[in-house]
């Protein structure tokens, strides 16, 4: 290392390593996407192309960062989960967050023209903010994921009804807002059905449930793997041999990264996919 009288400035850098043995969630969110959506004339309340683009960018991020075990996206946000044993960048928060944000944004811009072939991007270009939060237990992590999916459901039911009142019912925004003030989910379902013949249950899953991205292995029988106890009882991440690490890496690289619109609140999703919590890659499904 070259010594100079200036190098003392390095000492001003603050350490920001995240708490060990906790699940790290990096959530990113589009900056000013209400305006951005208007600028590009996105369909209200759900522009399918915009969601597909978010999902394609998230999938690319997962492919570049094998340490990510699962991601969940809705609207202009995405949450990326690092396993609690992850040691990437010594778990330094700013390195993790900035890498995710820039990789995601890079792909978002790169892939834009595949999803919006007729509307080229122009400044101000899309950008995302990001933050990292540590969750100490599987329950906390699952509650976090459930929180985001419930948010998706509540917002989507509201937005679907709001825009139906405007687009199909001829109301303006203020009238629609007034109509929905103080209503419960059942009231919104009823408005959709009785006024517009829309059965909310038949709305596309991607709108109702958001998108889950993960590596796909063979599903297991629920109850056959007690992953939670195994993971929660680890005092510290188990050190694996180099050969085992190499094997895992290869299997992870071979696994298909899928985008699904499943219920991640119920146990079933996690029970059938023990690799999400255990961090041990499963069996690669045989080609059909
Ligand atoms: P901030 O910079 O604070 O995040 P924002 O305008 O991005 O501000 P959000 O709360 O993040 O506000 O909301 C996201 C906005 O982007 C919403 O207004 C939503 O309608 C719009 N949006 C995101 N994705 C889509 C989509 N696929 N189709 C239509 N609109 C979308
Ligand atoms: P900021 O980005 O400035 O930290 P924010 O609340 O806009 O604030 P987001 O990441 O955009 O942060 O919000 C994520 C979700 O959290 C949104 O759906 C928002 O409605 C919700 N939310 C915001 N504040 C609270 C809160 N105090 N309790 C529960 N949910 C909240
Ligand atoms: Mg936003
Ligand atoms: Mg948002």
CSV table of C-alpha atoms and ligand atoms in Angstrom, one decimal:
chain,number,residue,atom,x,y,z
A,1,UNK,CA,0.0,0.0,0.0
A,2,UNK,CA,1.3,3.4,-1.0
A,3,UNK,CA,1.7,5.6,2.1
A,4,UNK,CA,0.8,9.2,1.9
A,5,UNK,CA,0.0,11.9,4.3
A,6,UNK,CA,-3.6,11.8,3.0
A,7,UNK,CA,-4.4,8.2,3.8
A,8,UNK,CA,-5.6,8.9,7.4
A,9,UNK,CA,-8.9,10.0,5.8
A,10,UNK,CA,-9.7,6.3,5.4
A,11,UNK,CA,-10.3,6.2,9.1
A,12,UNK,CA,-13.3,8.4,8.7
A,13,UNK,CA,-15.2,5.5,7.2
A,14,UNK,CA,-17.7,4.1,9.6
A,15,UNK,CA,-18.2,0.3,9.8
A,16,UNK,CA,-21.7,-0.8,8.9
A,17,UNK,CA,-21.6,-4.6,9.1
A,18,UNK,CA,-25.0,-5.9,9.7
A,19,UNK,CA,-25.8,-8.1,12.8
A,20,UNK,CA,-24.5,-11.7,12.3
A,21,UNK,CA,-26.9,-14.7,12.0
A,22,UNK,CA,-29.9,-12.6,11.0
A,23,UNK,CA,-31.9,-12.6,7.8
A,24,UNK,CA,-31.0,-9.5,5.7
A,25,UNK,CA,-33.8,-7.9,3.7
A,26,UNK,CA,-32.8,-5.3,1.1
A,27,UNK,CA,-35.9,-3.5,-0.1
A,28,UNK,CA,-35.7,-1.1,-3.0
A,29,UNK,CA,-38.4,1.2,-4.2
A,30,UNK,CA,-38.8,3.3,-7.4
A,31,UNK,CA,-38.3,7.0,-7.0
A,32,UNK,CA,-41.2,9.1,-8.0
A,33,UNK,CA,-42.9,6.3,-9.9
A,34,UNK,CA,-46.3,7.9,-9.7
A,35,UNK,CA,-45.0,10.6,-12.1
A,36,UNK,CA,-42.9,8.0,-14.0
A,37,UNK,CA,-46.0,5.9,-14.7
A,38,UNK,CA,-47.9,8.9,-16.0
A,39,UNK,CA,-45.1,10.0,-18.2
A,40,UNK,CA,-45.1,6.7,-20.0
A,41,UNK,CA,-48.9,6.3,-20.0
A,42,UNK,CA,-49.0,3.2,-17.9
A,43,UNK,CA,-52.3,1.5,-17.6
A,44,UNK,CA,-54.0,2.1,-14.2
A,45,UNK,CA,-53.9,0.6,-11.7
A,46,UNK,CA,-51.7,-2.3,-13.1
A,47,UNK,CA,-49.6,-2.0,-16.2
A,48,UNK,CA,-48.6,-5.6,-17.0
A,49,UNK,CA,-45.5,-4.6,-19.0
A,50,UNK,CA,-44.1,-2.5,-16.0
A,51,UNK,CA,-44.6,-5.5,-13.7
A,52,UNK,CA,-42.9,-7.9,-16.1
A,53,UNK,CA,-40.0,-5.5,-16.4
A,54,UNK,CA,-39.6,-5.3,-12.6
A,55,UNK,CA,-39.7,-9.1,-12.5
A,56,UNK,CA,-37.1,-9.5,-15.3
A,57,UNK,CA,-34.7,-7.1,-13.5
A,58,UNK,CA,-35.2,-8.9,-10.2
A,59,UNK,CA,-34.5,-12.3,-11.8
A,60,UNK,CA,-31.3,-10.8,-13.3
A,61,UNK,CA,-30.2,-9.6,-9.9
A,62,UNK,CA,-30.8,-13.1,-8.4
A,63,UNK,CA,-28.8,-14.6,-11.2
A,64,UNK,CA,-25.9,-12.3,-10.5
A,65,UNK,CA,-26.1,-12.7,-6.7
A,66,UNK,CA,-26.4,-16.4,-5.7
A,67,UNK,CA,-26.4,-15.3,-2.1
A,68,UNK,CA,-30.0,-14.1,-2.5
A,69,UNK,CA,-32.5,-16.9,-1.6
A,70,UNK,CA,-35.8,-15.3,-2.4
A,71,UNK,CA,-37.2,-12.0,-3.6
A,72,UNK,CA,-40.7,-10.5,-3.5
A,73,UNK,CA,-42.0,-7.7,-5.7
A,74,UNK,CA,-45.1,-5.5,-5.9
A,75,UNK,CA,-45.7,-2.2,-7.7
A,76,UNK,CA,-42.4,-0.3,-7.9
A,77,UNK,CA,-40.7,-2.2,-5.0
A,78,UNK,CA,-38.7,-5.4,-4.5
A,79,UNK,CA,-37.4,-7.1,-1.4
A,80,UNK,CA,-34.3,-9.3,-1.7
A,81,UNK,CA,-33.6,-11.8,1.1
A,82,UNK,CA,-30.1,-12.9,2.0
A,83,UNK,CA,-29.8,-16.0,4.1
A,84,UNK,CA,-28.8,-15.5,7.7
A,85,UNK,CA,-25.5,-17.3,7.1
A,86,UNK,CA,-24.6,-15.0,4.2
A,87,UNK,CA,-21.1,-13.4,4.5
A,88,UNK,CA,-21.1,-11.4,1.2
A,89,UNK,CA,-19.1,-8.2,1.6
A,90,UNK,CA,-18.7,-9.1,5.3
A,91,UNK,CA,-22.4,-8.2,5.5
A,92,UNK,CA,-21.6,-4.5,5.1
A,93,UNK,CA,-24.9,-2.7,4.6
A,94,UNK,CA,-23.9,0.0,2.2
A,95,UNK,CA,-22.1,-2.5,-0.1
A,96,UNK,CA,-25.1,-4.9,-0.1
A,97,UNK,CA,-27.7,-2.2,-0.7
A,98,UNK,CA,-25.7,-0.2,-3.3
A,99,UNK,CA,-24.9,-3.4,-5.3
A,100,UNK,CA,-28.5,-4.5,-5.4
A,101,UNK,CA,-29.8,-1.0,-6.3
A,102,UNK,CA,-27.3,-0.5,-9.1
A,103,UNK,CA,-27.6,-4.0,-10.5
A,104,UNK,CA,-31.4,-3.8,-10.5
A,105,UNK,CA,-31.4,-0.3,-12.0
A,106,UNK,CA,-28.8,-1.3,-14.6
A,107,UNK,CA,-31.0,-4.2,-15.8
A,108,UNK,CA,-34.2,-2.2,-15.5
A,109,UNK,CA,-32.8,0.3,-18.0
A,110,UNK,CA,-31.1,-2.4,-20.1
A,111,UNK,CA,-34.3,-4.4,-20.4
A,112,UNK,CA,-36.7,-1.4,-20.8
A,113,UNK,CA,-36.9,-1.6,-24.6
A,114,UNK,CA,-37.9,-5.3,-24.6
A,115,UNK,CA,-41.0,-4.4,-22.6
A,116,UNK,CA,-41.7,-0.9,-24.0
A,117,UNK,CA,-40.4,-1.2,-27.6
A,118,UNK,CA,-42.3,1.9,-28.8
A,119,UNK,CA,-41.5,4.3,-25.9
A,120,UNK,CA,-37.8,5.0,-25.5
A,121,UNK,CA,-36.6,6.1,-22.1
A,122,UNK,CA,-35.7,9.7,-21.7
A,123,UNK,CA,-34.4,11.7,-18.6
A,124,UNK,CA,-35.3,11.8,-15.8
A,125,UNK,CA,-34.2,8.1,-15.9
A,126,UNK,CA,-35.7,5.6,-13.4
A,127,UNK,CA,-33.9,5.3,-10.1
A,128,UNK,CA,-34.5,3.3,-6.9
A,129,UNK,CA,-33.8,3.9,-3.2
A,130,UNK,CA,-32.7,1.0,-1.0
A,131,UNK,CA,-32.4,0.0,2.6
A,132,UNK,CA,-31.3,-3.1,4.6
A,133,UNK,CA,-33.2,-4.5,7.6
A,134,UNK,CA,-32.1,-7.5,9.7
A,135,UNK,CA,-34.7,-10.0,10.9
A,136,UNK,CA,-33.5,-12.3,13.8
A,137,UNK,CA,-35.9,-15.2,13.4
A,138,UNK,CA,-37.7,-17.2,10.7
A,139,UNK,CA,-41.0,-15.9,12.1
A,140,UNK,CA,-39.8,-12.3,11.8
A,141,UNK,CA,-38.7,-12.9,8.2
A,142,UNK,CA,-41.9,-14.6,7.3
A,143,UNK,CA,-44.0,-11.9,8.9
A,144,UNK,CA,-42.0,-9.4,6.9
A,145,UNK,CA,-42.8,-11.2,3.7
A,146,UNK,CA,-46.5,-11.6,4.8
A,147,UNK,CA,-46.6,-7.8,5.5
A,148,UNK,CA,-45.6,-7.0,2.0
A,149,UNK,CA,-48.0,-9.5,0.4
A,150,UNK,CA,-50.9,-8.2,2.6
A,151,UNK,CA,-50.0,-4.7,1.5
A,152,UNK,CA,-50.2,-5.8,-2.1
A,153,UNK,CA,-53.6,-7.3,-1.5
A,154,UNK,CA,-55.0,-4.3,0.3
A,155,UNK,CA,-53.6,-1.8,-2.2
A,156,UNK,CA,-54.7,-3.8,-5.2
A,157,UNK,CA,-58.2,-4.3,-4.0
A,158,UNK,CA,-58.5,-0.5,-3.3
A,159,UNK,CA,-56.9,0.5,-6.6
A,160,UNK,CA,-58.9,-2.0,-8.7
A,161,UNK,CA,-62.1,-0.6,-7.2
A,162,UNK,CA,-61.0,3.1,-7.3
A,163,UNK,CA,-60.1,2.8,-11.0
A,164,UNK,CA,-63.2,0.9,-11.9
A,165,UNK,CA,-65.3,3.7,-10.4
A,166,UNK,CA,-63.4,6.1,-12.6
A,167,UNK,CA,-62.9,4.2,-15.8
A,168,UNK,CA,-66.2,2.2,-15.9
A,169,UNK,CA,-68.3,4.3,-13.5
A,170,UNK,CA,-67.4,7.7,-15.0
A,171,UNK,CA,-66.5,9.2,-11.6
A,172,UNK,CA,-63.6,11.6,-11.0
A,173,UNK,CA,-60.9,10.9,-8.5
A,174,UNK,CA,-62.5,12.9,-5.7
A,175,UNK,CA,-65.8,11.1,-6.1
A,176,UNK,CA,-64.2,7.7,-6.2
A,177,UNK,CA,-62.2,8.5,-3.1
A,178,UNK,CA,-65.3,9.6,-1.3
A,179,UNK,CA,-67.2,6.5,-2.3
A,180,UNK,CA,-64.4,4.2,-0.9
A,181,UNK,CA,-63.8,6.1,2.3
A,182,UNK,CA,-64.4,3.9,5.3
A,183,UNK,CA,-65.3,0.8,3.2
A,184,UNK,CA,-64.1,-2.7,4.1
A,185,UNK,CA,-62.8,-5.4,1.8
A,186,UNK,CA,-66.3,-6.9,1.5
A,187,UNK,CA,-67.8,-3.6,0.4
A,188,UNK,CA,-65.2,-3.2,-2.3
A,189,UNK,CA,-65.8,-6.7,-3.6
A,190,UNK,CA,-69.5,-5.9,-3.6
A,191,UNK,CA,-69.0,-2.6,-5.5
A,192,UNK,CA,-66.9,-4.4,-8.1
A,193,UNK,CA,-69.4,-7.2,-8.6
A,194,UNK,CA,-72.7,-5.4,-8.4
A,195,UNK,CA,-71.7,-2.2,-10.3
A,196,UNK,CA,-69.3,-3.6,-12.8
A,197,UNK,CA,-69.8,-7.4,-12.9
A,198,UNK,CA,-66.1,-7.9,-11.8
A,199,UNK,CA,-65.3,-10.8,-9.6
A,200,UNK,CA,-62.2,-9.8,-7.8
A,201,UNK,CA,-61.1,-13.4,-7.4
A,202,UNK,CA,-60.8,-13.7,-11.1
A,203,UNK,CA,-58.3,-10.8,-11.4
A,204,UNK,CA,-54.8,-11.9,-12.5
A,205,UNK,CA,-52.7,-13.5,-9.7
A,206,UNK,CA,-49.8,-11.3,-10.5
A,207,UNK,CA,-51.9,-8.3,-9.5
A,208,UNK,CA,-53.5,-9.9,-6.4
A,209,UNK,CA,-50.4,-11.7,-5.0
A,210,UNK,CA,-47.4,-9.8,-6.4
A,211,UNK,CA,-44.3,-11.8,-7.6
A,212,UNK,CA,-42.0,-14.3,-5.8
A,213,UNK,CA,-38.6,-15.0,-7.3
A,214,UNK,CA,-36.6,-18.1,-6.2
A,215,UNK,CA,-34.5,-21.0,-7.4
A,216,UNK,CA,-36.6,-23.9,-8.3
A,217,UNK,CA,-35.9,-27.5,-7.1
A,218,UNK,CA,-38.0,-30.5,-6.6
A,219,UNK,CA,-40.9,-29.9,-4.1
A,220,UNK,CA,-40.9,-32.0,-1.0
A,221,UNK,CA,-43.8,-33.4,1.0
A,222,UNK,CA,-45.0,-30.9,3.6
A,223,UNK,CA,-43.9,-32.0,7.1
A,224,UNK,CA,-41.0,-34.2,5.8
A,225,UNK,CA,-38.3,-31.5,6.6
A,226,UNK,CA,-38.1,-29.8,9.9
A,227,UNK,CA,-36.2,-26.8,8.4
A,228,UNK,CA,-37.2,-24.1,10.9
A,229,UNK,CA,-36.0,-25.9,14.0
A,230,UNK,CA,-32.8,-26.8,12.2
A,231,UNK,CA,-32.2,-23.2,11.1
A,232,UNK,CA,-33.2,-21.6,14.4
A,233,UNK,CA,-31.1,-23.9,16.6
A,234,UNK,CA,-27.9,-23.0,14.8
A,235,UNK,CA,-25.8,-20.8,17.2
A,236,UNK,CA,-23.7,-19.7,14.3
A,237,UNK,CA,-23.5,-20.5,10.6
A,238,UNK,CA,-22.0,-24.0,10.1
A,239,UNK,CA,-18.7,-23.9,8.3
A,240,UNK,CA,-18.9,-26.1,5.2
A,241,UNK,CA,-16.0,-27.8,3.5
A,242,UNK,CA,-14.7,-26.2,0.3
A,243,UNK,CA,-15.9,-29.2,-1.8
A,244,UNK,CA,-19.4,-29.0,-0.4
A,245,UNK,CA,-19.4,-25.2,-1.1
A,246,UNK,CA,-18.3,-25.8,-4.6
A,247,UNK,CA,-21.0,-28.5,-5.1
A,248,UNK,CA,-23.7,-26.2,-3.7
A,249,UNK,CA,-22.5,-23.4,-6.0
A,250,UNK,CA,-22.8,-25.6,-9.0
A,251,UNK,CA,-26.3,-26.8,-8.1
A,252,UNK,CA,-27.4,-23.3,-7.5
A,253,UNK,CA,-26.0,-22.2,-10.8
A,254,UNK,CA,-27.9,-25.0,-12.6
A,255,UNK,CA,-31.3,-24.2,-10.9
A,256,UNK,CA,-33.9,-22.3,-12.8
A,257,UNK,CA,-34.8,-19.0,-11.4
A,258,UNK,CA,-38.6,-18.8,-11.5
A,259,UNK,CA,-41.1,-15.9,-11.1
A,260,UNK,CA,-44.4,-17.1,-9.5
A,261,UNK,CA,-47.5,-15.5,-8.0
A,262,UNK,CA,-48.1,-17.7,-5.0
A,263,UNK,CA,-49.4,-17.3,-1.5
A,264,UNK,CA,-46.2,-16.8,0.7
A,265,UNK,CA,-48.2,-16.1,3.9
A,266,UNK,CA,-49.4,-19.7,4.4
A,267,UNK,CA,-47.0,-22.4,5.7
A,268,UNK,CA,-47.3,-24.6,2.6
A,269,UNK,CA,-45.1,-22.4,0.4
A,270,UNK,CA,-42.2,-22.7,2.8
A,271,UNK,CA,-42.8,-26.3,3.9
A,272,UNK,CA,-42.6,-27.6,0.3
A,273,UNK,CA,-39.5,-25.6,-0.4
A,274,UNK,CA,-37.1,-26.2,2.5
A,275,UNK,CA,-34.1,-24.9,0.6
A,276,UNK,CA,-35.4,-21.3,1.0
A,277,UNK,CA,-34.8,-21.4,4.8
A,278,UNK,CA,-32.0,-24.1,5.0
A,279,UNK,CA,-29.8,-22.6,2.2
A,280,UNK,CA,-29.1,-26.2,1.1
A,281,UNK,CA,-29.9,-26.5,-2.6
A,282,UNK,CA,-32.5,-29.1,-3.4
A,283,UNK,CA,-32.7,-31.6,-6.2
A,284,UNK,CA,-32.8,-30.3,-9.7
A,285,UNK,CA,-36.1,-31.5,-11.2
A,286,UNK,CA,-35.7,-33.8,-14.2
A,287,UNK,CA,-36.5,-32.4,-17.6
A,288,UNK,CA,-40.1,-33.2,-18.5
B,1,LIG,P1,-41.6,7.5,-3.7
B,1,LIG,O1,-40.5,8.2,-4.5
B,1,LIG,O2,-41.8,8.1,-2.4
B,1,LIG,O3,-41.5,6.0,-3.7
B,1,LIG,P2,-43.7,7.0,-5.7
B,1,LIG,O4,-44.4,7.9,-6.6
B,1,LIG,O5,-42.8,6.0,-6.3
B,1,LIG,O6,-42.9,7.9,-4.6
B,1,LIG,P3,-44.9,4.8,-4.3
B,1,LIG,O7,-45.6,4.8,-3.0
B,1,LIG,O8,-43.6,4.0,-4.4
B,1,LIG,O9,-44.7,6.3,-4.7
B,1,LIG,O10,-45.9,4.2,-5.3
B,1,LIG,C1,-45.6,3.7,-6.6
B,1,LIG,C2,-46.4,4.4,-7.7
B,1,LIG,O11,-46.0,3.8,-8.9
B,1,LIG,C3,-47.9,4.3,-7.5
B,1,LIG,O12,-48.5,5.5,-7.8
B,1,LIG,C4,-48.3,3.3,-8.6
B,1,LIG,O13,-49.5,3.6,-9.1
B,1,LIG,C5,-47.2,3.4,-9.6
B,1,LIG,N1,-46.9,2.1,-10.3
B,1,LIG,C6,-45.9,1.3,-9.9
B,1,LIG,N2,-46.0,0.2,-10.7
B,1,LIG,C7,-47.0,0.3,-11.5
B,1,LIG,C8,-47.6,-0.5,-12.5
B,1,LIG,N3,-47.1,-1.7,-12.8
B,1,LIG,N4,-48.7,0.0,-13.2
B,1,LIG,C9,-49.2,1.2,-12.9
B,1,LIG,N5,-48.7,2.0,-12.0
B,1,LIG,C10,-47.6,1.6,-11.3
B,2,LIG,P1,-39.3,6.2,3.6
B,2,LIG,O1,-39.1,5.6,2.2
B,2,LIG,O2,-39.2,7.6,3.6
B,2,LIG,O3,-38.6,5.5,4.6
B,2,LIG,P2,-41.9,5.1,3.4
B,2,LIG,O4,-43.0,4.8,4.4
B,2,LIG,O5,-42.4,5.7,2.1
B,2,LIG,O6,-40.8,5.9,4.0
B,2,LIG,P3,-41.5,2.7,1.9
B,2,LIG,O7,-40.4,1.8,1.8
B,2,LIG,O8,-41.8,3.5,0.6
B,2,LIG,O9,-41.2,3.7,3.0
B,2,LIG,O10,-42.9,2.1,2.4
B,2,LIG,C1,-43.1,0.7,2.5
B,2,LIG,C2,-44.5,0.4,2.9
B,2,LIG,O11,-44.6,0.7,4.3
B,2,LIG,C3,-45.5,1.2,2.3
B,2,LIG,O12,-46.5,0.3,1.8
B,2,LIG,C4,-46.1,2.2,3.3
B,2,LIG,O13,-47.5,2.3,3.1
B,2,LIG,C5,-45.8,1.4,4.6
B,2,LIG,N1,-45.6,2.1,5.8
B,2,LIG,C6,-45.0,3.3,5.9
B,2,LIG,N2,-44.9,3.7,7.2
B,2,LIG,C7,-45.5,2.7,7.9
B,2,LIG,C8,-45.7,2.5,9.3
B,2,LIG,N3,-45.3,3.4,10.2
B,2,LIG,N4,-46.3,1.4,9.8
B,2,LIG,C9,-46.7,0.5,8.8
B,2,LIG,N5,-46.5,0.6,7.5
B,2,LIG,C10,-45.9,1.7,7.1
B,3,LIG,MG1,-41.8,4.5,-5.2
B,4,LIG,MG1,-43.6,1.9,-3.8
